[in-house]
Amino acid sequence: MLIEINISGDPAKHGIAPEELPALAQAIAPLPRLNLRGLMCVASHTDNSDQLRQQFTQMHSLLAQLRPHAPQADTLSMGMSSDMNLAIECGATMVRIGSAIFGKRDYPNAA
C-alpha cells in the first residue's frame, strides 16, 4: 500500500498532511496484512518547476523518514505526464502518465 500525502496543501486534493506521516506509519507497522510500500502524491497543477521541485524533493525526504517504520518502503509515486521528468529526477520510482499514452481528457461542461 501507498500512503497519499497532500504535498501541495490544496484542500481540493486528497491525502494526509506531511506532519501526520510518522503517526500513521507507526499505526500501520504492526498490522501484519498491510505491506506499506511507500508514498504517493499529486503535486500542484502548475508550470512552476521550482515549486514542483520543492514538492517532489519534500516527498523524497518523507520517504526517507518513513523507512524506519517500513524498511521495505521503496516506492515513490509522483509525477504525471506534464512533470514526469522532474519527478524522476527528484526520485520518483512510479509515474502516472495517462495523458501521454491516451491523450488529453475532454471534460464536458457542467450543465
Short mmCIF file of N, CA and C in Angstrom, two decimals:
data_model
loop_
_atom_site.label_atom_id
_atom_site.label_comp_id
_atom_site.label_asym_id
_atom_site.label_seq_id
_atom_site.Cartn_x
_atom_site.Cartn_y
_atom_site.Cartn_z
N MET A 1 0.83 -1.17 0.00
CA MET A 1 0.00 0.00 0.00
C MET A 1 0.88 1.24 0.00
N LEU A 2 0.33 2.31 -0.53
CA LEU A 2 1.00 3.61 -0.53
C LEU A 2 0.16 4.57 0.30
N ILE A 3 0.82 5.42 1.04
CA ILE A 3 0.14 6.50 1.76
C ILE A 3 0.17 7.73 0.87
N GLU A 4 -0.99 8.33 0.66
CA GLU A 4 -1.05 9.55 -0.15
C GLU A 4 -0.82 10.77 0.74
N ILE A 5 0.11 11.60 0.30
CA ILE A 5 0.46 12.84 1.00
C ILE A 5 -0.11 14.01 0.21
N ASN A 6 -0.79 14.91 0.90
CA ASN A 6 -1.26 16.14 0.26
C ASN A 6 -0.11 17.14 0.32
N ILE A 7 0.83 16.98 -0.60
CA ILE A 7 2.08 17.73 -0.56
C ILE A 7 1.89 19.21 -0.90
N SER A 8 0.85 19.53 -1.63
CA SER A 8 0.62 20.93 -2.01
C SER A 8 -0.18 21.69 -0.95
N GLY A 9 -0.84 20.96 -0.06
CA GLY A 9 -1.70 21.60 0.93
C GLY A 9 -3.01 22.09 0.34
N ASP A 10 -3.29 21.71 -0.90
CA ASP A 10 -4.52 22.12 -1.58
C ASP A 10 -5.71 21.38 -0.96
N PRO A 11 -6.69 22.09 -0.41
CA PRO A 11 -7.83 21.42 0.21
C PRO A 11 -8.67 20.60 -0.77
N ALA A 12 -8.52 20.82 -2.06
CA ALA A 12 -9.26 20.05 -3.06
C ALA A 12 -8.59 18.70 -3.34
N LYS A 13 -7.36 18.52 -2.86
CA LYS A 13 -6.63 17.27 -3.09
C LYS A 13 -6.77 16.36 -1.87
N HIS A 14 -6.54 15.08 -2.09
CA HIS A 14 -6.64 14.08 -1.02
C HIS A 14 -5.28 13.83 -0.41
N GLY A 15 -5.28 13.08 0.67
CA GLY A 15 -4.04 12.68 1.32
C GLY A 15 -3.90 13.33 2.69
N ILE A 16 -2.93 12.80 3.43
CA ILE A 16 -2.66 13.33 4.76
C ILE A 16 -1.65 14.46 4.66
N ALA A 17 -1.61 15.28 5.68
CA ALA A 17 -0.59 16.32 5.76
C ALA A 17 0.76 15.67 6.05
N PRO A 18 1.85 16.21 5.53
CA PRO A 18 3.16 15.60 5.75
C PRO A 18 3.47 15.32 7.23
N GLU A 19 3.07 16.21 8.11
CA GLU A 19 3.39 16.02 9.53
C GLU A 19 2.61 14.87 10.17
N GLU A 20 1.59 14.35 9.49
CA GLU A 20 0.82 13.22 10.01
C GLU A 20 1.46 11.87 9.66
N LEU A 21 2.46 11.87 8.81
CA LEU A 21 3.05 10.61 8.33
C LEU A 21 3.63 9.74 9.44
N PRO A 22 4.46 10.26 10.35
CA PRO A 22 5.04 9.36 11.36
C PRO A 22 3.99 8.60 12.18
N ALA A 23 2.96 9.28 12.63
CA ALA A 23 1.94 8.62 13.44
C ALA A 23 1.19 7.56 12.64
N LEU A 24 0.85 7.86 11.39
CA LEU A 24 0.14 6.88 10.57
C LEU A 24 1.03 5.68 10.28
N ALA A 25 2.28 5.92 9.96
CA ALA A 25 3.21 4.82 9.68
C ALA A 25 3.38 3.93 10.91
N GLN A 26 3.47 4.52 12.09
CA GLN A 26 3.58 3.74 13.32
C GLN A 26 2.32 2.92 13.57
N ALA A 27 1.17 3.46 13.21
CA ALA A 27 -0.09 2.73 13.39
C ALA A 27 -0.21 1.56 12.42
N ILE A 28 0.34 1.71 11.23
CA ILE A 28 0.27 0.66 10.21
C ILE A 28 1.29 -0.44 10.46
N ALA A 29 2.46 -0.09 10.99
CA ALA A 29 3.58 -1.03 11.12
C ALA A 29 3.21 -2.37 11.77
N PRO A 30 2.45 -2.41 12.85
CA PRO A 30 2.17 -3.71 13.48
C PRO A 30 1.07 -4.53 12.80
N LEU A 31 0.47 -4.02 11.75
CA LEU A 31 -0.63 -4.72 11.09
C LEU A 31 -0.07 -5.70 10.06
N PRO A 32 -0.13 -7.00 10.34
CA PRO A 32 0.59 -7.98 9.51
C PRO A 32 0.07 -8.12 8.08
N ARG A 33 -1.15 -7.79 7.82
CA ARG A 33 -1.70 -7.96 6.48
C ARG A 33 -1.53 -6.74 5.59
N LEU A 34 -0.96 -5.68 6.12
CA LEU A 34 -0.69 -4.48 5.32
C LEU A 34 0.80 -4.39 5.04
N ASN A 35 1.13 -4.17 3.79
CA ASN A 35 2.53 -4.04 3.37
C ASN A 35 2.73 -2.61 2.88
N LEU A 36 3.23 -1.77 3.75
CA LEU A 36 3.43 -0.37 3.42
C LEU A 36 4.66 -0.24 2.53
N ARG A 37 4.42 0.05 1.24
CA ARG A 37 5.50 0.07 0.25
C ARG A 37 6.02 1.45 -0.06
N GLY A 38 5.29 2.51 0.34
CA GLY A 38 5.81 3.84 0.05
C GLY A 38 4.76 4.92 0.08
N LEU A 39 5.05 5.98 -0.69
CA LEU A 39 4.24 7.19 -0.67
C LEU A 39 3.81 7.58 -2.07
N MET A 40 2.74 8.34 -2.15
CA MET A 40 2.30 8.90 -3.42
C MET A 40 1.79 10.31 -3.18
N CYS A 41 1.79 11.10 -4.24
CA CYS A 41 1.23 12.45 -4.15
C CYS A 41 0.79 12.90 -5.53
N VAL A 42 -0.05 13.90 -5.54
CA VAL A 42 -0.38 14.65 -6.74
C VAL A 42 0.09 16.07 -6.45
N ALA A 43 1.12 16.48 -7.16
CA ALA A 43 1.71 17.80 -6.92
C ALA A 43 0.79 18.89 -7.44
N SER A 44 1.17 20.11 -7.17
CA SER A 44 0.40 21.27 -7.65
C SER A 44 0.27 21.24 -9.16
N HIS A 45 -0.86 21.71 -9.65
CA HIS A 45 -1.08 21.83 -11.10
C HIS A 45 -0.52 23.19 -11.52
N THR A 46 0.76 23.19 -11.89
CA THR A 46 1.46 24.43 -12.21
C THR A 46 2.57 24.17 -13.21
N ASP A 47 2.99 25.21 -13.89
CA ASP A 47 4.16 25.14 -14.76
C ASP A 47 5.41 25.63 -14.04
N ASN A 48 5.29 25.99 -12.76
CA ASN A 48 6.40 26.50 -11.97
C ASN A 48 7.28 25.32 -11.54
N SER A 49 8.38 25.10 -12.25
CA SER A 49 9.24 23.95 -11.96
C SER A 49 9.91 24.05 -10.60
N ASP A 50 10.17 25.25 -10.11
CA ASP A 50 10.76 25.39 -8.78
C ASP A 50 9.79 24.91 -7.71
N GLN A 51 8.52 25.25 -7.86
CA GLN A 51 7.50 24.81 -6.90
C GLN A 51 7.35 23.29 -6.95
N LEU A 52 7.32 22.73 -8.15
CA LEU A 52 7.21 21.28 -8.28
C LEU A 52 8.43 20.58 -7.71
N ARG A 53 9.62 21.10 -7.99
CA ARG A 53 10.85 20.51 -7.46
C ARG A 53 10.82 20.50 -5.93
N GLN A 54 10.35 21.58 -5.33
CA GLN A 54 10.28 21.65 -3.87
C GLN A 54 9.34 20.56 -3.33
N GLN A 55 8.19 20.38 -3.98
CA GLN A 55 7.24 19.36 -3.53
C GLN A 55 7.79 17.96 -3.74
N PHE A 56 8.40 17.70 -4.88
CA PHE A 56 8.96 16.37 -5.15
C PHE A 56 10.13 16.07 -4.22
N THR A 57 10.96 17.07 -3.95
CA THR A 57 12.08 16.88 -3.03
C THR A 57 11.58 16.60 -1.62
N GLN A 58 10.53 17.29 -1.21
CA GLN A 58 9.95 17.03 0.10
C GLN A 58 9.41 15.61 0.18
N MET A 59 8.79 15.13 -0.88
CA MET A 59 8.29 13.75 -0.90
C MET A 59 9.43 12.76 -0.76
N HIS A 60 10.54 13.02 -1.43
CA HIS A 60 11.70 12.13 -1.33
C HIS A 60 12.20 12.09 0.12
N SER A 61 12.23 13.23 0.78
CA SER A 61 12.64 13.29 2.19
C SER A 61 11.66 12.54 3.08
N LEU A 62 10.37 12.65 2.79
CA LEU A 62 9.37 11.94 3.57
C LEU A 62 9.52 10.43 3.43
N LEU A 63 9.89 9.96 2.24
CA LEU A 63 10.12 8.52 2.06
C LEU A 63 11.27 8.07 2.95
N ALA A 64 12.33 8.86 3.03
CA ALA A 64 13.45 8.52 3.90
C ALA A 64 13.00 8.48 5.37
N GLN A 65 12.11 9.38 5.76
CA GLN A 65 11.60 9.39 7.13
C GLN A 65 10.69 8.19 7.40
N LEU A 66 10.08 7.66 6.36
CA LEU A 66 9.18 6.51 6.50
C LEU A 66 9.96 5.22 6.74
N ARG A 67 11.15 5.09 6.21
CA ARG A 67 11.88 3.82 6.21
C ARG A 67 12.12 3.22 7.60
N PRO A 68 12.35 4.00 8.66
CA PRO A 68 12.49 3.35 9.97
C PRO A 68 11.23 2.57 10.39
N HIS A 69 10.07 3.01 9.94
CA HIS A 69 8.81 2.35 10.28
C HIS A 69 8.44 1.28 9.25
N ALA A 70 8.97 1.39 8.05
CA ALA A 70 8.66 0.47 6.96
C ALA A 70 9.91 0.28 6.10
N PRO A 71 10.85 -0.57 6.56
CA PRO A 71 12.11 -0.74 5.83
C PRO A 71 11.93 -1.19 4.38
N GLN A 72 10.81 -1.83 4.09
CA GLN A 72 10.54 -2.31 2.74
C GLN A 72 10.03 -1.21 1.81
N ALA A 73 9.80 -0.02 2.33
CA ALA A 73 9.23 1.08 1.53
C ALA A 73 10.24 1.51 0.47
N ASP A 74 9.89 1.24 -0.78
CA ASP A 74 10.79 1.55 -1.89
C ASP A 74 10.07 2.26 -3.04
N THR A 75 8.83 2.64 -2.84
CA THR A 75 8.04 3.22 -3.92
C THR A 75 7.72 4.68 -3.61
N LEU A 76 8.00 5.52 -4.60
CA LEU A 76 7.65 6.93 -4.51
C LEU A 76 6.91 7.28 -5.79
N SER A 77 5.59 7.33 -5.70
CA SER A 77 4.73 7.58 -6.85
C SER A 77 4.39 9.06 -6.89
N MET A 78 4.96 9.73 -7.86
CA MET A 78 4.71 11.16 -8.03
C MET A 78 5.07 11.53 -9.45
N GLY A 79 4.41 12.53 -9.96
CA GLY A 79 4.66 12.97 -11.32
C GLY A 79 3.63 12.42 -12.28
N MET A 80 3.23 13.27 -13.20
CA MET A 80 2.29 12.90 -14.25
C MET A 80 2.91 13.25 -15.59
N SER A 81 2.17 13.09 -16.64
CA SER A 81 2.72 13.29 -17.99
C SER A 81 3.46 14.62 -18.13
N SER A 82 2.92 15.68 -17.57
CA SER A 82 3.50 17.01 -17.78
C SER A 82 4.74 17.28 -16.94
N ASP A 83 4.94 16.53 -15.86
CA ASP A 83 6.08 16.80 -14.99
C ASP A 83 6.88 15.55 -14.62
N MET A 84 6.71 14.48 -15.41
CA MET A 84 7.33 13.21 -15.05
C MET A 84 8.86 13.27 -15.04
N ASN A 85 9.47 14.02 -15.96
CA ASN A 85 10.94 14.07 -15.98
C ASN A 85 11.49 14.68 -14.71
N LEU A 86 10.87 15.75 -14.24
CA LEU A 86 11.30 16.38 -13.00
C LEU A 86 11.05 15.45 -11.82
N ALA A 87 9.93 14.76 -11.81
CA ALA A 87 9.62 13.82 -10.73
C ALA A 87 10.66 12.71 -10.67
N ILE A 88 11.03 12.16 -11.81
CA ILE A 88 12.04 11.11 -11.86
C ILE A 88 13.38 11.64 -11.37
N GLU A 89 13.73 12.84 -11.79
CA GLU A 89 14.97 13.48 -11.35
C GLU A 89 15.00 13.62 -9.82
N CYS A 90 13.84 13.82 -9.22
CA CYS A 90 13.73 14.01 -7.77
C CYS A 90 13.51 12.70 -7.01
N GLY A 91 13.51 11.56 -7.69
CA GLY A 91 13.45 10.28 -7.01
C GLY A 91 12.22 9.44 -7.21
N ALA A 92 11.31 9.83 -8.09
CA ALA A 92 10.12 9.02 -8.33
C ALA A 92 10.50 7.64 -8.85
N THR A 93 9.82 6.62 -8.35
CA THR A 93 10.00 5.27 -8.87
C THR A 93 8.77 4.81 -9.65
N MET A 94 7.70 5.61 -9.59
CA MET A 94 6.47 5.31 -10.32
C MET A 94 5.86 6.64 -10.74
N VAL A 95 5.51 6.74 -12.02
CA VAL A 95 4.86 7.95 -12.52
C VAL A 95 3.53 7.56 -13.16
N ARG A 96 2.62 8.51 -13.20
CA ARG A 96 1.30 8.27 -13.80
C ARG A 96 1.24 9.11 -15.08
N ILE A 97 1.27 8.42 -16.20
CA ILE A 97 1.42 9.12 -17.49
C ILE A 97 0.24 8.85 -18.42
N GLY A 98 -0.95 8.87 -17.89
CA GLY A 98 -2.14 8.56 -18.68
C GLY A 98 -2.32 9.43 -19.90
N SER A 99 -2.21 10.74 -19.76
CA SER A 99 -2.47 11.60 -20.92
C SER A 99 -1.37 11.48 -21.97
N ALA A 100 -0.16 11.11 -21.57
CA ALA A 100 0.90 10.89 -22.55
C ALA A 100 0.61 9.65 -23.40
N ILE A 101 -0.13 8.71 -22.83
CA ILE A 101 -0.47 7.48 -23.55
C ILE A 101 -1.81 7.62 -24.28
N PHE A 102 -2.82 8.10 -23.56
CA PHE A 102 -4.18 8.11 -24.08
C PHE A 102 -4.64 9.45 -24.63
N GLY A 103 -3.86 10.49 -24.44
CA GLY A 103 -4.24 11.82 -24.89
C GLY A 103 -4.94 12.60 -23.80
N LYS A 104 -5.09 13.87 -24.05
CA LYS A 104 -5.70 14.76 -23.07
C LYS A 104 -7.17 14.41 -22.89
N ARG A 105 -7.62 14.46 -21.65
CA ARG A 105 -9.04 14.21 -21.35
C ARG A 105 -9.88 15.38 -21.82
N ASP A 106 -11.07 15.06 -22.25
CA ASP A 106 -12.04 16.08 -22.64
C ASP A 106 -13.15 16.06 -21.59
N TYR A 107 -13.17 17.08 -20.75
CA TYR A 107 -14.18 17.17 -19.71
C TYR A 107 -15.37 17.96 -20.22
N PRO A 108 -16.56 17.36 -20.19
CA PRO A 108 -17.75 18.10 -20.64
C PRO A 108 -18.06 19.23 -19.65
N ASN A 109 -18.64 20.28 -20.15
CA ASN A 109 -19.05 21.40 -19.30
C ASN A 109 -20.20 20.97 -18.42
N ALA A 110 -20.17 21.41 -17.17
CA ALA A 110 -21.27 21.10 -16.26
C ALA A 110 -22.51 21.87 -16.68
N ALA A 111 -23.64 21.21 -16.65
CA ALA A 111 -24.89 21.86 -17.06
C ALA A 111 -25.53 22.59 -15.92
#
